[in-house]
Tab-separated table of C-alpha atoms in Angstrom:
chain	number	residue	atom	x	y	z
P	1	MET	CA	62.894	-2.885	43.538
P	2	ARG	CA	65.867	-1.010	45.021
P	3	VAL	CA	69.220	-2.461	44.011
P	4	LEU	CA	72.694	-1.462	45.137
P	5	GLY	CA	75.277	-1.780	42.352
P	6	LEU	CA	78.986	-2.405	42.991
P	7	GLU	CA	81.570	-2.026	40.208
P	8	THR	CA	85.160	-3.068	40.994
P	9	SER	CA	86.394	-4.728	37.807
P	10	CYS	CA	89.512	-2.588	37.324
P	11	ASP	CA	90.606	0.798	38.689
P	12	GLU	CA	87.315	2.569	39.404
P	13	THR	CA	85.220	1.925	42.483
P	14	GLY	CA	81.631	2.590	41.422
P	15	ILE	CA	78.636	2.450	43.754
P	16	ALA	CA	75.035	3.274	42.824
P	17	LEU	CA	71.469	2.839	43.997
P	18	TYR	CA	68.815	2.134	41.368
P	19	ASP	CA	65.040	1.971	41.884
P	20	SER	CA	63.077	0.071	39.242
P	21	GLU	CA	60.215	2.585	39.591
P	22	LYS	CA	62.068	5.862	40.218
P	23	GLY	CA	65.296	5.316	38.294
P	24	LEU	CA	68.831	6.161	39.397
P	25	LEU	CA	68.715	7.573	42.933
P	26	ALA	CA	72.419	8.185	43.619
P	27	HIS	CA	75.842	7.124	42.441
P	28	ARG	CA	79.513	7.685	43.188
P	29	VAL	CA	82.703	6.792	41.336
P	30	TYR	CA	86.187	6.907	42.786
P	31	SER	CA	88.994	6.754	40.225
P	32	GLN	CA	92.425	5.357	41.052
P	33	ILE	CA	94.192	7.346	38.300
P	34	ALA	CA	96.492	9.150	40.736
P	35	LEU	CA	97.410	5.863	42.427
P	36	HIS	CA	98.515	4.168	39.195
P	37	ALA	CA	99.967	7.202	37.389
P	38	GLU	CA	103.401	6.583	38.922
P	39	TYR	CA	103.509	3.176	37.217
P	40	GLY	CA	102.030	4.219	33.878
P	41	GLY	CA	99.271	1.608	34.111
P	42	VAL	CA	97.020	-0.293	36.480
P	43	VAL	CA	98.788	-2.397	39.124
P	44	PRO	CA	96.277	-5.168	39.979
P	45	GLU	CA	97.254	-5.650	43.634
P	46	LEU	CA	97.112	-1.919	44.348
P	47	ALA	CA	93.749	-1.706	42.610
P	48	SER	CA	92.317	-4.476	44.790
P	49	ARG	CA	93.550	-2.869	48.010
P	50	ASP	CA	92.112	0.491	47.078
P	51	HIS	CA	88.697	-1.055	46.355
P	52	VAL	CA	88.795	-2.489	49.876
P	53	ARG	CA	89.479	0.988	51.284
P	54	LYS	CA	86.946	2.923	49.208
P	55	ALA	CA	83.930	0.681	48.651
P	56	GLN	CA	82.265	0.865	52.073
P	57	PRO	CA	82.652	4.650	52.496
P	58	LEU	CA	81.163	5.129	49.018
P	59	ILE	CA	78.227	2.875	49.899
P	60	ASN	CA	77.599	5.056	52.947
P	61	GLU	CA	77.688	8.198	50.781
P	62	VAL	CA	75.282	6.782	48.206
P	63	MET	CA	72.771	5.599	50.805
P	64	ALA	CA	72.957	8.948	52.613
P	65	GLU	CA	72.363	10.898	49.391
P	66	ALA	CA	69.313	8.749	48.644
P	67	GLY	CA	68.035	9.229	52.190
P	68	MET	CA	67.960	5.481	52.806
P	69	THR	CA	69.658	2.798	54.847
P	70	LEU	CA	70.849	-0.657	53.883
P	71	SER	CA	67.637	-2.105	55.303
P	72	ASP	CA	65.757	-0.371	52.442
P	73	LEU	CA	67.550	-2.485	49.824
P	74	ASP	CA	65.794	-5.267	47.918
P	75	GLY	CA	68.875	-6.646	46.157
P	76	ILE	CA	72.580	-6.205	45.466
P	77	ALA	CA	74.335	-6.476	42.096
P	78	TYR	CA	78.103	-6.663	41.729
P	79	THR	CA	80.438	-7.012	38.769
P	80	CYS	CA	81.336	-10.690	38.408
P	81	GLY	CA	83.522	-10.367	35.299
P	82	PRO	CA	85.321	-9.862	33.066
P	83	GLY	CA	88.094	-7.949	34.807
P	84	LEU	CA	91.022	-8.249	37.209
P	85	VAL	CA	90.401	-11.255	39.412
P	86	GLY	CA	91.493	-9.600	42.673
P	87	ALA	CA	89.469	-6.460	42.019
P	88	LEU	CA	86.404	-8.502	41.070
P	89	LEU	CA	86.679	-10.545	44.269
P	90	VAL	CA	86.545	-7.401	46.407
P	91	GLY	CA	83.175	-6.370	44.993
P	92	ALA	CA	81.842	-9.923	44.889
P	93	CYS	CA	82.772	-10.673	48.514
P	94	LEU	CA	81.377	-7.370	49.735
P	95	GLY	CA	78.173	-7.635	47.718
P	96	ARG	CA	77.484	-11.263	48.590
P	97	SER	CA	78.257	-10.693	52.291
P	98	LEU	CA	75.981	-7.667	52.532
P	99	ALA	CA	73.172	-9.531	50.796
P	100	TRP	CA	73.550	-12.489	53.155
P	101	ALA	CA	73.523	-10.226	56.213
P	102	LEU	CA	70.459	-8.349	54.948
P	103	ASP	CA	68.705	-11.546	53.770
P	104	ILE	CA	68.188	-10.178	50.258
P	105	PRO	CA	69.161	-11.627	46.875
P	106	ALA	CA	72.471	-10.882	45.187
P	107	LEU	CA	73.634	-11.337	41.623
P	108	GLY	CA	76.907	-11.175	39.715
P	109	VAL	CA	76.647	-8.960	36.608
P	110	HIS	CA	78.610	-9.068	33.359
P	111	HIS	CA	80.686	-5.875	33.126
P	112	MET	CA	80.145	-5.409	29.380
P	113	GLU	CA	76.397	-6.025	29.660
P	114	GLY	CA	76.414	-3.163	32.136
P	115	HIS	CA	78.104	-0.911	29.583
P	116	LEU	CA	75.763	-2.083	26.836
P	117	LEU	CA	72.654	-1.241	28.880
P	118	ALA	CA	73.947	2.084	30.247
P	119	PRO	CA	72.028	4.124	27.588
P	120	MET	CA	68.825	2.739	29.143
P	121	LEU	CA	69.465	5.080	32.082
P	122	GLU	CA	68.899	8.144	29.878
P	123	ASP	CA	65.662	9.995	29.152
P	124	ASN	CA	65.425	8.644	25.602
P	125	PRO	CA	66.485	4.979	25.763
P	126	PRO	CA	66.761	2.978	22.538
P	127	GLU	CA	64.240	0.334	21.562
P	128	PHE	CA	65.357	-3.185	20.706
P	129	PRO	CA	66.869	-4.286	18.409
P	130	PHE	CA	69.984	-2.126	18.037
P	131	ILE	CA	73.648	-2.356	17.128
P	132	ALA	CA	76.051	-1.717	20.005
P	133	LEU	CA	79.614	-0.491	19.666
P	134	LEU	CA	81.352	-1.442	22.903
P	135	VAL	CA	84.614	0.453	22.888
P	136	SER	CA	86.945	0.756	25.865
P	137	GLY	CA	90.476	0.098	27.037
P	138	GLY	CA	89.842	-3.633	27.178
P	139	HIS	CA	87.198	-4.266	24.520
P	140	THR	CA	86.206	-3.238	21.010
P	141	GLN	CA	83.156	-5.156	19.833
P	142	LEU	CA	80.173	-4.771	17.539
P	143	VAL	CA	77.137	-6.579	18.937
P	144	GLN	CA	73.620	-7.041	17.618
P	145	VAL	CA	71.258	-6.663	20.564
P	146	ASP	CA	67.778	-8.165	20.142
P	147	GLY	CA	66.958	-7.929	23.844
P	148	ILE	CA	68.598	-8.257	27.237
P	149	GLY	CA	70.719	-11.387	27.053
P	150	ARG	CA	70.089	-11.766	23.318
P	151	TYR	CA	73.473	-10.807	21.926
P	152	SER	CA	75.148	-11.749	18.660
P	153	LEU	CA	78.818	-10.839	18.276
P	154	LEU	CA	79.281	-9.272	14.836
P	155	GLY	CA	82.929	-8.262	15.092
P	156	GLU	CA	85.731	-7.532	17.531
P	157	SER	CA	89.343	-6.415	17.659
P	158	LEU	CA	91.811	-9.074	16.649
P	159	ASP	CA	94.555	-7.421	18.719
P	160	ASP	CA	94.459	-4.230	20.797
P	161	ALA	CA	91.208	-2.617	21.856
P	162	ALA	CA	90.698	0.942	20.602
P	163	GLY	CA	91.174	2.433	24.064
P	164	GLU	CA	94.347	0.416	24.570
P	165	ALA	CA	95.681	1.695	21.238
P	166	PHE	CA	94.945	5.276	22.335
P	167	ASP	CA	96.862	4.735	25.564
P	168	LYS	CA	99.856	3.141	23.865
P	169	ALA	CA	100.061	5.831	21.170
P	170	ALA	CA	99.933	8.480	23.882
P	171	LYS	CA	102.739	6.761	25.773
P	172	MET	CA	104.900	6.841	22.627
P	173	MET	CA	104.467	10.618	22.561
P	174	GLY	CA	105.301	11.005	26.239
P	175	LEU	CA	101.809	12.109	27.241
P	176	PRO	CA	100.718	11.779	30.884
P	177	TYR	CA	98.692	8.849	32.234
P	178	PRO	CA	95.928	8.081	31.405
P	179	GLY	CA	97.044	8.539	27.826
P	180	GLY	CA	93.784	8.236	25.903
P	181	PRO	CA	92.079	11.391	27.213
P	182	ALA	CA	95.384	13.290	27.000
P	183	LEU	CA	95.808	12.304	23.346
P	184	SER	CA	92.231	13.340	22.509
P	185	LYS	CA	92.747	16.730	24.140
P	186	LEU	CA	96.013	17.280	22.281
P	187	ALA	CA	94.351	16.291	18.995
P	188	ASP	CA	92.073	19.331	19.264
P	189	SER	CA	95.029	21.561	18.358
P	190	GLY	CA	96.382	19.302	15.601
P	191	ASP	CA	95.943	18.926	11.846
P	192	ASP	CA	94.506	15.474	11.169
P	193	SER	CA	95.310	15.648	7.451
P	194	ARG	CA	99.062	16.169	7.770
P	195	PHE	CA	99.901	12.487	8.223
P	196	LYS	CA	98.078	9.818	6.188
P	197	PHE	CA	97.218	7.267	8.838
P	198	PRO	CA	95.704	4.017	7.502
P	199	ARG	CA	92.140	2.900	8.249
P	200	PRO	CA	92.950	-0.756	9.044
P	201	MET	CA	90.770	-3.606	7.748
P	202	THR	CA	88.250	-1.254	6.123
P	203	ASP	CA	89.210	-2.354	2.608
P	204	ARG	CA	88.139	-5.948	3.185
P	205	PRO	CA	84.819	-7.617	4.073
P	206	GLY	CA	83.877	-8.280	7.671
P	207	LEU	CA	83.320	-6.405	10.900
P	208	ASP	CA	86.487	-7.221	12.843
P	209	PHE	CA	88.981	-4.550	13.880
P	210	SER	CA	92.753	-4.308	14.157
P	211	PHE	CA	94.603	-1.392	15.718
P	212	SER	CA	98.138	-2.757	16.102
P	213	GLY	CA	99.137	-1.367	12.688
P	214	LEU	CA	98.163	2.131	13.772
P	215	LYS	CA	100.595	1.859	16.665
P	216	THR	CA	103.369	0.873	14.273
P	217	PHE	CA	102.519	3.775	11.969
P	218	THR	CA	102.525	6.120	14.959
P	219	ARG	CA	105.962	4.931	16.074
P	220	THR	CA	107.370	5.315	12.546
P	221	THR	CA	105.881	8.810	12.228
P	222	ILE	CA	107.319	9.891	15.581
P	223	LEU	CA	110.790	8.662	14.629
P	224	GLY	CA	110.550	10.488	11.306
P	225	CYS	CA	109.617	13.806	12.917
P	226	ALA	CA	111.776	13.784	16.031
P	227	VAL	CA	114.933	15.905	16.051
P	228	ASP	CA	117.614	14.492	18.341
P	229	GLY	CA	114.919	12.356	19.900
P	230	VAL	CA	112.656	15.325	20.681
P	231	LEU	CA	109.233	15.784	19.118
P	232	ALA	CA	108.000	19.353	18.577
P	233	GLU	CA	104.685	20.215	20.221
P	234	GLN	CA	102.907	20.842	16.906
P	235	ASP	CA	104.209	17.557	15.554
P	236	LYS	CA	102.755	15.838	18.618
P	237	ALA	CA	99.401	17.535	18.089
P	238	ASP	CA	99.291	16.634	14.394
P	239	ILE	CA	100.193	13.007	15.083
P	240	ALA	CA	97.556	12.840	17.833
P	241	ALA	CA	94.939	14.315	15.496
P	242	GLY	CA	95.836	11.919	12.690
P	243	PHE	CA	95.770	8.917	15.003
P	244	GLN	CA	92.422	9.859	16.536
P	245	ALA	CA	90.857	10.493	13.121
P	246	ALA	CA	92.029	7.083	11.903
P	247	VAL	CA	90.506	5.255	14.889
P	248	VAL	CA	87.251	7.214	14.695
P	249	ASP	CA	86.897	6.693	10.949
P	250	THR	CA	87.619	2.983	11.281
P	251	LEU	CA	84.987	2.552	13.999
P	252	ALA	CA	82.437	4.562	12.002
P	253	ILE	CA	83.045	2.604	8.788
P	254	LYS	CA	82.515	-0.708	10.569
P	255	CYS	CA	79.410	0.580	12.392
P	256	LYS	CA	77.875	1.726	9.115
P	257	ARG	CA	78.665	-1.644	7.564
P	258	ALA	CA	77.038	-3.468	10.506
P	259	MET	CA	73.906	-1.333	10.268
P	260	LYS	CA	73.615	-1.946	6.534
P	261	GLU	CA	74.179	-5.694	6.836
P	262	THR	CA	71.639	-6.160	9.628
P	263	GLY	CA	69.102	-3.583	8.471
P	264	ILE	CA	69.078	-2.094	11.984
P	265	ASN	CA	69.449	1.696	12.045
P	266	ARG	CA	69.643	2.211	15.811
P	267	LEU	CA	73.203	2.428	17.135
P	268	ILE	CA	74.474	2.767	20.681
P	269	ILE	CA	77.984	3.633	21.878
P	270	ALA	CA	79.137	2.405	25.272
P	271	GLY	CA	82.430	2.141	27.139
P	272	GLY	CA	85.098	4.647	28.099
P	273	VAL	CA	86.045	5.623	24.537
P	274	GLY	CA	82.363	6.399	23.983
P	275	ALA	CA	82.969	9.707	25.779
P	276	ASN	CA	85.216	10.861	22.892
P	277	LYS	CA	83.478	13.888	21.354
P	278	ARG	CA	84.807	13.321	17.849
P	279	LEU	CA	83.622	9.704	17.894
P	280	ARG	CA	80.170	10.730	19.080
P	281	GLU	CA	79.809	13.302	16.320
P	282	LYS	CA	81.084	10.950	13.616
P	283	LEU	CA	78.714	8.192	14.648
P	284	ARG	CA	75.816	10.629	14.807
P	285	GLN	CA	76.513	11.537	11.197
P	286	THR	CA	76.858	7.853	10.320
P	287	ALA	CA	73.509	6.929	11.859
P	288	GLU	CA	71.732	9.885	10.275
P	289	SER	CA	73.102	8.946	6.843
P	290	LEU	CA	71.119	5.716	7.210
P	291	LYS	CA	68.029	7.551	8.541
P	292	GLY	CA	68.796	6.140	11.965
P	293	ALA	CA	69.763	7.422	15.394
P	294	VAL	CA	72.637	7.016	17.815
P	295	TYR	CA	72.297	6.666	21.585
P	296	TYR	CA	74.893	6.891	24.315
P	297	PRO	CA	75.038	7.360	28.082
P	298	ARG	CA	76.063	10.661	29.646
P	299	PRO	CA	79.883	10.943	29.808
P	300	GLU	CA	80.045	10.081	33.512
P	301	LEU	CA	78.348	6.738	32.758
P	302	CYS	CA	80.693	5.870	29.872
P	303	THR	CA	83.559	4.958	32.164
P	304	ASP	CA	83.181	2.115	34.674
P	305	ASN	CA	80.419	2.938	37.154
P	306	GLY	CA	78.024	1.349	39.607
P	307	ALA	CA	74.883	2.716	37.922
P	308	MET	CA	75.203	0.435	34.905
P	309	ILE	CA	75.741	-2.574	37.178
P	310	ALA	CA	72.755	-1.653	39.345
P	311	TYR	CA	70.532	-1.296	36.270
P	312	ALA	CA	71.659	-4.516	34.583
P	313	GLY	CA	71.409	-6.359	37.882
P	314	THR	CA	67.898	-5.061	38.480
P	315	GLN	CA	66.696	-6.511	35.169
P	316	ARG	CA	68.017	-9.949	35.992
P	317	LEU	CA	66.933	-9.874	39.645
P	318	LEU	CA	63.412	-8.941	38.532
P	319	ALA	CA	63.511	-11.946	36.207
P	320	GLY	CA	64.280	-14.187	39.167
P	321	GLU	CA	68.021	-14.729	38.757
P	322	ARG	CA	70.038	-15.206	41.939
P	323	ALA	CA	73.691	-15.858	42.790
P	324	GLU	CA	74.812	-18.906	44.741
P	325	LEU	CA	75.898	-18.315	48.325
P	326	ALA	CA	79.491	-19.196	47.439
P	327	VAL	CA	81.486	-16.278	46.021
P	328	SER	CA	82.846	-16.716	42.507
P	329	VAL	CA	84.035	-14.426	39.715
P	330	VAL	CA	84.719	-14.943	36.000
P	331	PRO	CA	87.751	-12.910	34.827
P	332	ARG	CA	87.170	-14.065	31.218
P	333	TRP	CA	83.482	-14.262	30.318
P	334	PRO	CA	82.041	-14.088	26.776
P	335	MET	CA	78.875	-11.992	26.798
P	336	THR	CA	77.200	-14.402	24.373
P	337	GLU	CA	77.028	-16.950	27.214
P	338	LEU	CA	74.467	-14.847	29.109
P	339	ALA	CA	70.893	-16.067	29.413
P	340	PRO	CA	68.079	-14.012	27.834
P	341	VAL	CA	65.773	-11.963	30.039
P	342	GLU	CA	62.089	-11.579	29.249
P	343	ARG	CA	61.264	-8.686	31.549
P	344	VAL	CA	62.564	-5.240	30.639
P	345	ASP	CA	62.347	-2.296	33.023
P	346	ARG	CA	61.909	0.950	31.077
P	347	SER	CA	62.441	3.206	34.082
P	348	HIS	CA	65.403	5.533	33.945
P	349	GLY	CA	66.880	8.418	35.845
């Protein structure tokens, strides 16, 4: 089954073609970073308009790279939620219209399920069950995954997501947009032991997270180091390193706790923050300490992309799921509401 995947939940336009027998055939991602940099964050209306401009040309590129035409498609999957309502509607309208014109099935896909299943696109996909750390600008969750659609929420952030905290801390230090990657790069030249950042909520039972206190600590540290309102470059680097270490340690501590409590020693990392090298290394060490293993998608599939939507959509289309003809999106959509899927495609690419 050949499925075209459309991802338009926020500020990346992702298009991909997935074949259930041959794996990932082609994919493209267009990022709107330059468009939103002037505003220091995503402007929803601008994001929606740019998806309108970029989606069809990217579809043409993907189909050309795969050496196919739209008539070769067997289904279309598009992100249905969660996300920005206007951005979601662009992908949903385009996907549903194309499917209707081609007389093929279409299906709305849960954005976070796409992230969760992205490691299945790699050469060594994890077996079920596993623990998933979904960590991005909008979500920080620990999920027990017993199969596709069989998800149990173990813990989540009670305030900011980890990626959001990265971005806000970076903004405090005057780093360029997007702040998270800039902060991580700066942290490479910093001393993470200079400032004693807290590891929030690790001294109490449970698997929930909280990162708002780290932002407060960051602001206090900046004010204490700044001279006439100016922060020295090494001070910036040391604060960045301390902040990153605190977030990484907190995530690792909670992952280890989840693995111990469930008895599951397979761990996956998914979402944009999953590309962070320090986090990957720390979680590798964490999994190995429990005689387990950690899995994650290649960096280009950590951020929002069409490949994860095409793969997740393929699994549900193969199981017989179909979208109604009317277009609808779900900006707020708990992943635990998804139906289980019996059939699992082990192809990858």
